[in-house]
mmCIF file with all atom_site columns, C-alpha atoms in Angstrom:
data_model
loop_
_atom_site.group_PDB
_atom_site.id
_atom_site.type_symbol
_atom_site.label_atom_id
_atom_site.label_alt_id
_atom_site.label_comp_id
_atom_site.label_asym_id
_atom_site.label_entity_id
_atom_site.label_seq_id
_atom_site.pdbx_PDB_ins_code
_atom_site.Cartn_x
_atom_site.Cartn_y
_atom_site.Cartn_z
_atom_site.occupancy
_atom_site.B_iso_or_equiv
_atom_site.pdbx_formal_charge
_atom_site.auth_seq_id
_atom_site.auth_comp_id
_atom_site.auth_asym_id
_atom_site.auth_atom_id
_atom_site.pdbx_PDB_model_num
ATOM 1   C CA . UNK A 1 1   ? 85.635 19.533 -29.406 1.00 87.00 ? 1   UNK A CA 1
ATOM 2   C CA . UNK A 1 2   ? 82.753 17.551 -27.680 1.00 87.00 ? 2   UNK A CA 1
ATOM 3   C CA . UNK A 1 3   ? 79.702 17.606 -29.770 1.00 92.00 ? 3   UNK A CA 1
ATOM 4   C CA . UNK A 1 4   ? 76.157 16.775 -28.706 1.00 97.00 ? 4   UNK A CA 1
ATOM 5   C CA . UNK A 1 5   ? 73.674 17.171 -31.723 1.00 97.00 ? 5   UNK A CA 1
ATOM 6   C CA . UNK A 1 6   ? 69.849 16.935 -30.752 1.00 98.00 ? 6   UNK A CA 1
ATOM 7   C CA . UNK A 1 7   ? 67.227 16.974 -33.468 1.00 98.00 ? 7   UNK A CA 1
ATOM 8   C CA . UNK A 1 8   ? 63.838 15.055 -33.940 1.00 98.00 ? 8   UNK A CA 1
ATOM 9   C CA . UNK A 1 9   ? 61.326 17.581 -32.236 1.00 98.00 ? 9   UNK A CA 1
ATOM 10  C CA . UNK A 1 10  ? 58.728 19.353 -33.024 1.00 98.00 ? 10  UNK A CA 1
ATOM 11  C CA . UNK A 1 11  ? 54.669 20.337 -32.840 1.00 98.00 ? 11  UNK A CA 1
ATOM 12  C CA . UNK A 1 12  ? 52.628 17.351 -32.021 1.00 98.00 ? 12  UNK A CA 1
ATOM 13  C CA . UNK A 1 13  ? 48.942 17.029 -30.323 1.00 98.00 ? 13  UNK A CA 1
ATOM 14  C CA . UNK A 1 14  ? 48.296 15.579 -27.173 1.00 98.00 ? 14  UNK A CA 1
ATOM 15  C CA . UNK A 1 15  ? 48.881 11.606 -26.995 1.00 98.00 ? 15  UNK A CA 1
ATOM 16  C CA . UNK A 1 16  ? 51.092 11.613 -30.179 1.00 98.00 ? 16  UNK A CA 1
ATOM 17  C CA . UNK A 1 17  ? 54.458 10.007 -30.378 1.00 98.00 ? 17  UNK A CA 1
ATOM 18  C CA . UNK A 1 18  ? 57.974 12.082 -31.271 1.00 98.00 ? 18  UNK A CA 1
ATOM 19  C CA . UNK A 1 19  ? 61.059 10.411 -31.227 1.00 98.00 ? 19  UNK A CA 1
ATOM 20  C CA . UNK A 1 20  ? 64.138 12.234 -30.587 1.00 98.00 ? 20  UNK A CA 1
ATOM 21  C CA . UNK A 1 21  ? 67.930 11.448 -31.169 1.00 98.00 ? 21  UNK A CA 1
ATOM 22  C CA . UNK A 1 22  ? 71.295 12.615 -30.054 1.00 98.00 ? 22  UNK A CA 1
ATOM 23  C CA . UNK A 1 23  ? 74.753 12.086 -32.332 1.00 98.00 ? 23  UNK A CA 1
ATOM 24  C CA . UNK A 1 24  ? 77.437 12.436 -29.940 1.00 96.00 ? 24  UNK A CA 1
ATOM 25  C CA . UNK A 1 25  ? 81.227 12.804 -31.315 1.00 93.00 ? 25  UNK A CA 1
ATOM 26  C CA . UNK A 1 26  ? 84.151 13.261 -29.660 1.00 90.00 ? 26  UNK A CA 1
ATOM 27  C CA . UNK A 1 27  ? 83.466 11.250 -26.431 1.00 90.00 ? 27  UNK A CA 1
ATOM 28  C CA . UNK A 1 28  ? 83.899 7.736  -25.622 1.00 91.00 ? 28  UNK A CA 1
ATOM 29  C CA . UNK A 1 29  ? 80.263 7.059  -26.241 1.00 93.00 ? 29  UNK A CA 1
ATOM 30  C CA . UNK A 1 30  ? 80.035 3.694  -25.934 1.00 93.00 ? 30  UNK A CA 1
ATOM 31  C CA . UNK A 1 31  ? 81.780 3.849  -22.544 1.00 94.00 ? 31  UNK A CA 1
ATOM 32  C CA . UNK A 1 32  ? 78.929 6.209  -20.972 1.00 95.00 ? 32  UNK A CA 1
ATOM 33  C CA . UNK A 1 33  ? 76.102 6.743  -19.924 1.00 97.00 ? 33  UNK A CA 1
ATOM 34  C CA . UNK A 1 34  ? 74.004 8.933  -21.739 1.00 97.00 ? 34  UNK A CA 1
ATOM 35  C CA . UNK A 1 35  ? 71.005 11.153 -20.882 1.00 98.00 ? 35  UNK A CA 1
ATOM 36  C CA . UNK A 1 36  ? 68.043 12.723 -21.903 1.00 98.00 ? 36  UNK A CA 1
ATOM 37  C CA . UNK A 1 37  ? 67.327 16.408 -20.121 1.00 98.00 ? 37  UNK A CA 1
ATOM 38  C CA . UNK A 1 38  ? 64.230 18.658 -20.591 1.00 98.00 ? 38  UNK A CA 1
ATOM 39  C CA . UNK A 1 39  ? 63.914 22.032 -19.598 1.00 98.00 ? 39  UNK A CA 1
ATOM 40  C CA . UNK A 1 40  ? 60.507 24.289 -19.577 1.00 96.00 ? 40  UNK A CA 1
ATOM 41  C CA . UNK A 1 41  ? 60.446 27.779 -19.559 1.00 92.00 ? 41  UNK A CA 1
ATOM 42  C CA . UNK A 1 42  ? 61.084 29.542 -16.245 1.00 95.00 ? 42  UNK A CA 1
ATOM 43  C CA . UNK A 1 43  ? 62.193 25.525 -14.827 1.00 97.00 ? 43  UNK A CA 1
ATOM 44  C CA . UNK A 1 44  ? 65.233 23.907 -13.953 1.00 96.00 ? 44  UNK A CA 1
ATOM 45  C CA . UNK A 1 45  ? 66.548 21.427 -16.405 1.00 97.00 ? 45  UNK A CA 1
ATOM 46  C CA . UNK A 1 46  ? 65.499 17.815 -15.377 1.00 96.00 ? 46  UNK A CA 1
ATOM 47  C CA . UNK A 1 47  ? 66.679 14.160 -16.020 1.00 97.00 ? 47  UNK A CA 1
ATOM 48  C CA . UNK A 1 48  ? 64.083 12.669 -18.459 1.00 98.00 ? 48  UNK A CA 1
ATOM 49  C CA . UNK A 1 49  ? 65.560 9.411  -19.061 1.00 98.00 ? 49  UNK A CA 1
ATOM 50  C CA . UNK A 1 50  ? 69.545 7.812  -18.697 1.00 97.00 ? 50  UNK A CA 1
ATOM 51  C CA . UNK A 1 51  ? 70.673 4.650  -19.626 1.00 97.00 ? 51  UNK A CA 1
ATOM 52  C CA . UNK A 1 52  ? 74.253 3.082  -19.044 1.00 96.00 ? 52  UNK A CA 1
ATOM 53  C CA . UNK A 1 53  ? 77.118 1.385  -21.365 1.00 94.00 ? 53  UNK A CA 1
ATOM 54  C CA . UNK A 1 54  ? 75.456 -2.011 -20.765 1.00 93.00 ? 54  UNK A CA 1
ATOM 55  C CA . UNK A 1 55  ? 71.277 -0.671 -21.417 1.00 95.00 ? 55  UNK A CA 1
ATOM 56  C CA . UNK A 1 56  ? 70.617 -0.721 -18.531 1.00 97.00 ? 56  UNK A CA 1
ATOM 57  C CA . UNK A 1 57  ? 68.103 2.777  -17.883 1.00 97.00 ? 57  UNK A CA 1
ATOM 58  C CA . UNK A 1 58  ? 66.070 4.801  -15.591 1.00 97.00 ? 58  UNK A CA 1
ATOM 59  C CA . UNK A 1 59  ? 63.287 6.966  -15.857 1.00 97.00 ? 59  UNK A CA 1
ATOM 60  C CA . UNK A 1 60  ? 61.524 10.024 -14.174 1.00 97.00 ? 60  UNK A CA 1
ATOM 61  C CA . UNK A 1 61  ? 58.218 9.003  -12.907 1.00 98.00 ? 61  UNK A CA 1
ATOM 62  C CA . UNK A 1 62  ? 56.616 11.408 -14.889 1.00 97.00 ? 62  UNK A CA 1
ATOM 63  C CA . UNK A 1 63  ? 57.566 9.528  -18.075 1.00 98.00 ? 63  UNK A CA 1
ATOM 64  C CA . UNK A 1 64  ? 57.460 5.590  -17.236 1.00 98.00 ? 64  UNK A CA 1
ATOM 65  C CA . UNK A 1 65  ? 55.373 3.778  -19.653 1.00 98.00 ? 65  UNK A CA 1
ATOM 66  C CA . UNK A 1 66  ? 54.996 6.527  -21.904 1.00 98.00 ? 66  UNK A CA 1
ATOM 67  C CA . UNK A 1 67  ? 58.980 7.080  -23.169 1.00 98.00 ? 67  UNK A CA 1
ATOM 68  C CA . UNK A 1 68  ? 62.031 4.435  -24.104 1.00 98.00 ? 68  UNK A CA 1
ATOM 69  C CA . UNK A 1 69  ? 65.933 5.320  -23.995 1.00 98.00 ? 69  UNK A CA 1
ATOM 70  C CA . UNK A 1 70  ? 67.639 3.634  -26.214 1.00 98.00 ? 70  UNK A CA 1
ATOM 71  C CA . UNK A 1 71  ? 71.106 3.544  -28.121 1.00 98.00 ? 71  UNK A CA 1
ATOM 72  C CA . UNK A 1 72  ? 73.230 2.514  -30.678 1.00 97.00 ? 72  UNK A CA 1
ATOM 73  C CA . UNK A 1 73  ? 76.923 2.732  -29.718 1.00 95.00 ? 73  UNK A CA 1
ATOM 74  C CA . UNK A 1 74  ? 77.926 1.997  -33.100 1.00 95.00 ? 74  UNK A CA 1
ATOM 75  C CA . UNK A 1 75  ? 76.447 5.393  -34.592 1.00 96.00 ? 75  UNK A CA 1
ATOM 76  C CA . UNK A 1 76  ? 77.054 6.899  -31.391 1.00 96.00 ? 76  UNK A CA 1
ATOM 77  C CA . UNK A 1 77  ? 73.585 7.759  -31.003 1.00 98.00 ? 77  UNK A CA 1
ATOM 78  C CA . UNK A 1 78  ? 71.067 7.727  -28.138 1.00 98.00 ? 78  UNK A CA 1
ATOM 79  C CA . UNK A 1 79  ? 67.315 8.040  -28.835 1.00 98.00 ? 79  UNK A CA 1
ATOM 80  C CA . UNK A 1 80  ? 63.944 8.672  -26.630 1.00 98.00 ? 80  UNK A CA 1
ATOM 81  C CA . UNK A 1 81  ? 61.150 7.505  -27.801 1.00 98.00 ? 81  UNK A CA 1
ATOM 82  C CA . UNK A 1 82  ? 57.761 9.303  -26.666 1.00 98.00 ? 82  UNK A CA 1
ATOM 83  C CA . UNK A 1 83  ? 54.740 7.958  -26.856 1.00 98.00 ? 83  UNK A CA 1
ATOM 84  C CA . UNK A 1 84  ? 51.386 9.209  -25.382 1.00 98.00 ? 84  UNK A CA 1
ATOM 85  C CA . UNK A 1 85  ? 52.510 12.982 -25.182 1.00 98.00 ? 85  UNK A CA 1
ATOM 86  C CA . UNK A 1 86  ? 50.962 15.530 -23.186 1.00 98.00 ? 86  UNK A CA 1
ATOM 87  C CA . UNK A 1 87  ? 50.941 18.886 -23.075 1.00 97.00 ? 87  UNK A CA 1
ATOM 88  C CA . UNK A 1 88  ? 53.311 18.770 -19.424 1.00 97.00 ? 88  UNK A CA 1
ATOM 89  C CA . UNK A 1 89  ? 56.137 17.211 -21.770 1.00 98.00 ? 89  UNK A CA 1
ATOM 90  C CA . UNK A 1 90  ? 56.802 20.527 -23.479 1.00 98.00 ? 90  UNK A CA 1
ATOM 91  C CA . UNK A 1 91  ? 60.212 21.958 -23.168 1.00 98.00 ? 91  UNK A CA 1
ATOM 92  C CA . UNK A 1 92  ? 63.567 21.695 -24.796 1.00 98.00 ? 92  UNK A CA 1
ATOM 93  C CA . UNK A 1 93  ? 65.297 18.376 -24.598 1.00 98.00 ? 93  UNK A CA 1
ATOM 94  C CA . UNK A 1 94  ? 68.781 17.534 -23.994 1.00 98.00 ? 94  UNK A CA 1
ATOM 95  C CA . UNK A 1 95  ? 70.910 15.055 -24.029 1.00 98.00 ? 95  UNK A CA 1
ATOM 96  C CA . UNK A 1 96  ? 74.388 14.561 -21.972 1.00 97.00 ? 96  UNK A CA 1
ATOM 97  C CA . UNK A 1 97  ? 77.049 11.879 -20.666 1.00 97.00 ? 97  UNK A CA 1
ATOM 98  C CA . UNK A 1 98  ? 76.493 11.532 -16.980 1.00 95.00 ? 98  UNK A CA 1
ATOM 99  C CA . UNK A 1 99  ? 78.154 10.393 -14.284 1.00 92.00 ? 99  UNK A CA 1
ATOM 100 C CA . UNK A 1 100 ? 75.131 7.757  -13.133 1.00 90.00 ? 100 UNK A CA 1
ATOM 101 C CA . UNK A 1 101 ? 71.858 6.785  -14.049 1.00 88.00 ? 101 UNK A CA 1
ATOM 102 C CA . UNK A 1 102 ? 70.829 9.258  -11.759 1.00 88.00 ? 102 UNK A CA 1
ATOM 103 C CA . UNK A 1 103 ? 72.061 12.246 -14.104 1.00 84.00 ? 103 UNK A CA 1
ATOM 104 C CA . UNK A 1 104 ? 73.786 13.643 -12.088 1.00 85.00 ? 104 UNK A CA 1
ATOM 105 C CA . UNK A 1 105 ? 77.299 14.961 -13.010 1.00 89.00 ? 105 UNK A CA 1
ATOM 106 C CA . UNK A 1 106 ? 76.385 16.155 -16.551 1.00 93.00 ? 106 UNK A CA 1
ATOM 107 C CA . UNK A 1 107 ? 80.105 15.736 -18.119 1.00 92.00 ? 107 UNK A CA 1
ATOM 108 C CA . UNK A 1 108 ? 80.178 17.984 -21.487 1.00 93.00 ? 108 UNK A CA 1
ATOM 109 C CA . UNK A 1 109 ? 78.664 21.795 -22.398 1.00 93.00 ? 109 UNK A CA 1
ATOM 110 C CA . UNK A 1 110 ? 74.945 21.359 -23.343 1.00 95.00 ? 110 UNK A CA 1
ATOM 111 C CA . UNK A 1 111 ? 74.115 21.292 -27.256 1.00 95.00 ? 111 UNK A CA 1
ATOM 112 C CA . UNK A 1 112 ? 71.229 23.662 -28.931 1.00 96.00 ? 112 UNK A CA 1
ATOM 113 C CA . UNK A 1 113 ? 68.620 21.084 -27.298 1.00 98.00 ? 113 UNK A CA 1
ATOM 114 C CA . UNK A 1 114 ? 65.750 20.197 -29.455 1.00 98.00 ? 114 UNK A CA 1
ATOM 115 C CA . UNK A 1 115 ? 61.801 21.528 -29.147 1.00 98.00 ? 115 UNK A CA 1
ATOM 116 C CA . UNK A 1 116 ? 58.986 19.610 -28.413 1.00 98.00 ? 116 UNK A CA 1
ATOM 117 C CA . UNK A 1 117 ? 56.145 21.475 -28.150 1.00 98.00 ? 117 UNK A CA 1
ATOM 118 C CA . UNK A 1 118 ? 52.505 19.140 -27.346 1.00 98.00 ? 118 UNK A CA 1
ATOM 119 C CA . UNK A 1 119 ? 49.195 21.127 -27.866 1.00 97.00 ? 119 UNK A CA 1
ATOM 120 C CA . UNK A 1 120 ? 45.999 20.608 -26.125 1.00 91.00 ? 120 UNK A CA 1
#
């Protein structure tokens, strides 16, 4: 069974850092790409960040210059990094294979997601 493990969030204040990771087992990890997803309450769960097999990533515009995708295929693990936080980036983060760096296509059942809640 497909696992997706999220952990790393948590309470920060505005324009601190977090940084989140995902241990992924049971997939071909280092064959996909991987995303990060964030949901709000009362909103649609959106594409934060993806990045493919090779590194190569994309971002929503709501996050460039403030978070980094990265991953490291040989712990099959996929981090964001978020710096300069605001209070907008609160939700429940996700992460998923995908079938492009679009995020679209989400390929396995969602894991518990992890918190990030940013105060004012």
């Amino acid at each position: 069974q497909v696992q997706l493990v999220e952990s790393g969030g948590g309470l920060v204040q505005t324009g601190g850092s977090l940084t989140l990771s995902c241990a992924a087992s049971r997939i071909a990890f280092r064959f996909s790409t991987m995303a990060w997803f964030r949901q709000a309450p009362g909103k649609q769960r959106d594409l934060v960040a993806a990045i493919t097999s090779g590194g190569v990533s994309n971002y929503a515009d709501s996050v460039k210059g403030r978070f980094s995708i990265s991953r490291d295929n040989a712990q099959n693990t996929v981090y964001l990094q978020m710096n300069s936080l605001k209070p907008e980036d609160t939700a429940v983060y996700y992460c998923n294979a995908v079938g492009d760096l679009g995020g679209r296509m989400p390929l396995h059942s969602w894991g518990q997601g992890t918190q990030v809640t940013v105060s004012s």
